[in-house]
Phi, psi and omega in degrees: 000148196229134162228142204243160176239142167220184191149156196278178186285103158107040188245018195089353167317320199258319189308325172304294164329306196297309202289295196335304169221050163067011230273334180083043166317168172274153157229115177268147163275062160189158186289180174067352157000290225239089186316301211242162160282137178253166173247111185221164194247146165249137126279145216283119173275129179226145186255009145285353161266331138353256173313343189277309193285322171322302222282302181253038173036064189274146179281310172297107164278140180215100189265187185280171210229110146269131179246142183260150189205125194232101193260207191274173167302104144308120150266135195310119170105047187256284165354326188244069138096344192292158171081185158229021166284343180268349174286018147236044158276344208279327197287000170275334199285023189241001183267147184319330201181156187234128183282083197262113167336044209292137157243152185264308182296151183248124195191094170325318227271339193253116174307082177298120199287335154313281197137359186199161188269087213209100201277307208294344194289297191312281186324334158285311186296347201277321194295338185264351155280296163341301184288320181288344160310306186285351171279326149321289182338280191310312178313314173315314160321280177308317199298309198312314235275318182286356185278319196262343179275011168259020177211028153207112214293330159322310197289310187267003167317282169314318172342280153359260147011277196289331160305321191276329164306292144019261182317305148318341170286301205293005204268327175096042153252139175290163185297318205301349176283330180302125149280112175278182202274282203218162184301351168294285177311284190320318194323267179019288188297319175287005208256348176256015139070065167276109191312287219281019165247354198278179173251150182246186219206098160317123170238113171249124235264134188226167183282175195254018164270357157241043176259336185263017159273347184049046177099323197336300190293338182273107170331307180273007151282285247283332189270335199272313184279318163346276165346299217267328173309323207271301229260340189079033168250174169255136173235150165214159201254143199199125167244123165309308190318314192283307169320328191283324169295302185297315188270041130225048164232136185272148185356322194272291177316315174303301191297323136354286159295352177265336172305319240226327159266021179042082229171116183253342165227163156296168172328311215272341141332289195301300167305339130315294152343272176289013176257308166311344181278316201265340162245000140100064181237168177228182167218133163253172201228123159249158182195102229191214202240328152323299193186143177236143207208137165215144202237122210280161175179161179280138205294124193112330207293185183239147201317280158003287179271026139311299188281357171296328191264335164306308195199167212246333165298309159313318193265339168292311182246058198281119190255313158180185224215129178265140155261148199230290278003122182291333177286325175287298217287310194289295184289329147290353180104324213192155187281317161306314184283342163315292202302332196266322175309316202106342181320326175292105181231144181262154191213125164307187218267357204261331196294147188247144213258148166223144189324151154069020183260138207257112179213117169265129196262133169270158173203165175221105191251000000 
């Protein structure tokens, strides 16, 4: 899973990135800190693979994996050259959901580039750099599109297509908003990798006397989950400050402190969490004395392209799939005492893999 963070300049965007993931971006009080785009990889943390390598003594752990993709601050004009956020819109399009970066807090000492603390404004100005980026796309799009389309009838169908998409943008709507005509049009839409179709994930970056309420009390979460409500998107409540004090305490220290800010989990818990909600994902689970493992993959899917994301080979000779509930495996001891219980049951090619399910897969190639 890929996620890109965005946000106006000085809302807590790299400070966040950073604790997420340790990458040590610069962070500054003032915009443009973060010359180049950074990248840091996270692991998802789950305490069933813990226990699952306990369980077969794996020399190995291996969890799923988020890469964070952290650009500069977008500023209003950012699209026509202001700033420096529209030269990193391209590293983003490539990512699953986008992490956008509200701040909530009232702070003299931290410099707003508007001049006020106003989430719906920031939000708008970023969606509106989004769009004039994806209008760009499309225009490139269409000049191509339009050399071919009066002597192919597939060309000028998209023709079409990508104009009424236009007309909805320049409208100041998001793509995610477009309806297409039929599934021929969605391939399409989906296929130009438009920043405003994809989905997002509200941080609402708030002080920290309003976290262990989780924002209630804060007007500008309340406008912002309004919004996020309307749009089908996810918000979660988060002070970069604080995170950033939690990823430099180790396990023990961490759980201390979030009990002690009355907190049962961190950002990046909470930001998993809606990040798994909001693209409909799951995790299975493989295990052995080699390696314990968990493999992210979409809610529906079916064994076969389950065992697709292990090797391209699994899922070609795919013969059947041993299943477990990883919670049975554990409360029998052993893989064996499963077996003998009845807990193991073999499944075909139509079973749809469900979170926390332990699965060996046979294949023949």
């Amino acid at each position: 899973m890929k996620l890109g963070i965005v946000g106006l300049p000085n809302v807590g965007k790299s400070t966040l990135f950073n604790s997420l993931t340790k990458a040590g971006a610069e962070s500054a009080n003032y915009p443009f800190c973060t010359i180049d785009p950074n990248v840091g990889v996270v692991a998802v943390p789950d305490e069933r693979l813990d226990q699952l390598a306990a369980l077969y003594d794996s020399d190995k752990i291996t969890p799923a994996v988020i890469e964070f993709v952290d650009i500069a601050g977008l500023v209003k004009g950012a699209s026509k050259g202001e700033g420096l956020g529209n030269q990193f819109l391209s590293n983003i399009r490539e990512v699953d959901a986008i992490v956008h970066v509200v701040r909530c807090f009232e702070d003299t000492n931290v410099i707003h580039v508007d001049g006020s603390v106003n989430p719906m404004r920031d939000i708008e100005t970023i969606n509106l750099e989004l769009i004039f980026s994806d209008i760009e796309i499309l225009e490139r799009r269409i000049a191509k599109t339009s050399k071919g389309a009066r002597n192919d009838k597939a060309l000028a169908k998209e023709l079409e297509l990508l104009n009424r998409i236009k007309t909805h943008l320049e409208e100041g709507r998001l793509a995610k908003s477009f309806e297409p005509a039929d599934e021929d049009e969605l391939a399409l839409l989906t296929s130009y990798n438009l920043l405003t179709y994809k989905p997002v994930i509200f941080a609402a970056n708030v002080a920290e006397s309003d976290l262990a309420n989780d924002g209630a009390s804060n007007e500008h979460v309340k406008e912002v989950r309004d919004f996020a409500a309307k749009e089908g998107f996810e918000v979660f409540v988060i002070s970069a400050r604080i995170e950033q004090e939690i990823s430099e305490l180790d396990d023990d220290d961490k759980a201390m402190f979030l009990e002690e800010l009355g907190l049962s989990e961190s950002g990046l818990d909470k930001l998993i969490k809606a990040s798994y909600k909001l693209l409909g994902l799951i995790s299975y689970l493989t295990s052995g004395k080699q390696e314990t493992r968990a493999w992210t993959i979409k809610e529906g899917t079916k064994a076969p392209g389950a065992a697709g994301k292990i090797h391209s080979d699994f899922e070609r000779g795919f013969i059947r799939a041993e299943v477990v509930n990883y919670q049975d495996l554990l409360d029998c001891g052993s893989y064996a005492a499963a077996k003998d219980k009845g807990l193991v049951r073999l499944e075909g090619k139509e079973y749809v893999v469900k979170d926390g399910d332990v699965i060996l897969f046979r294949f023949n190639v």
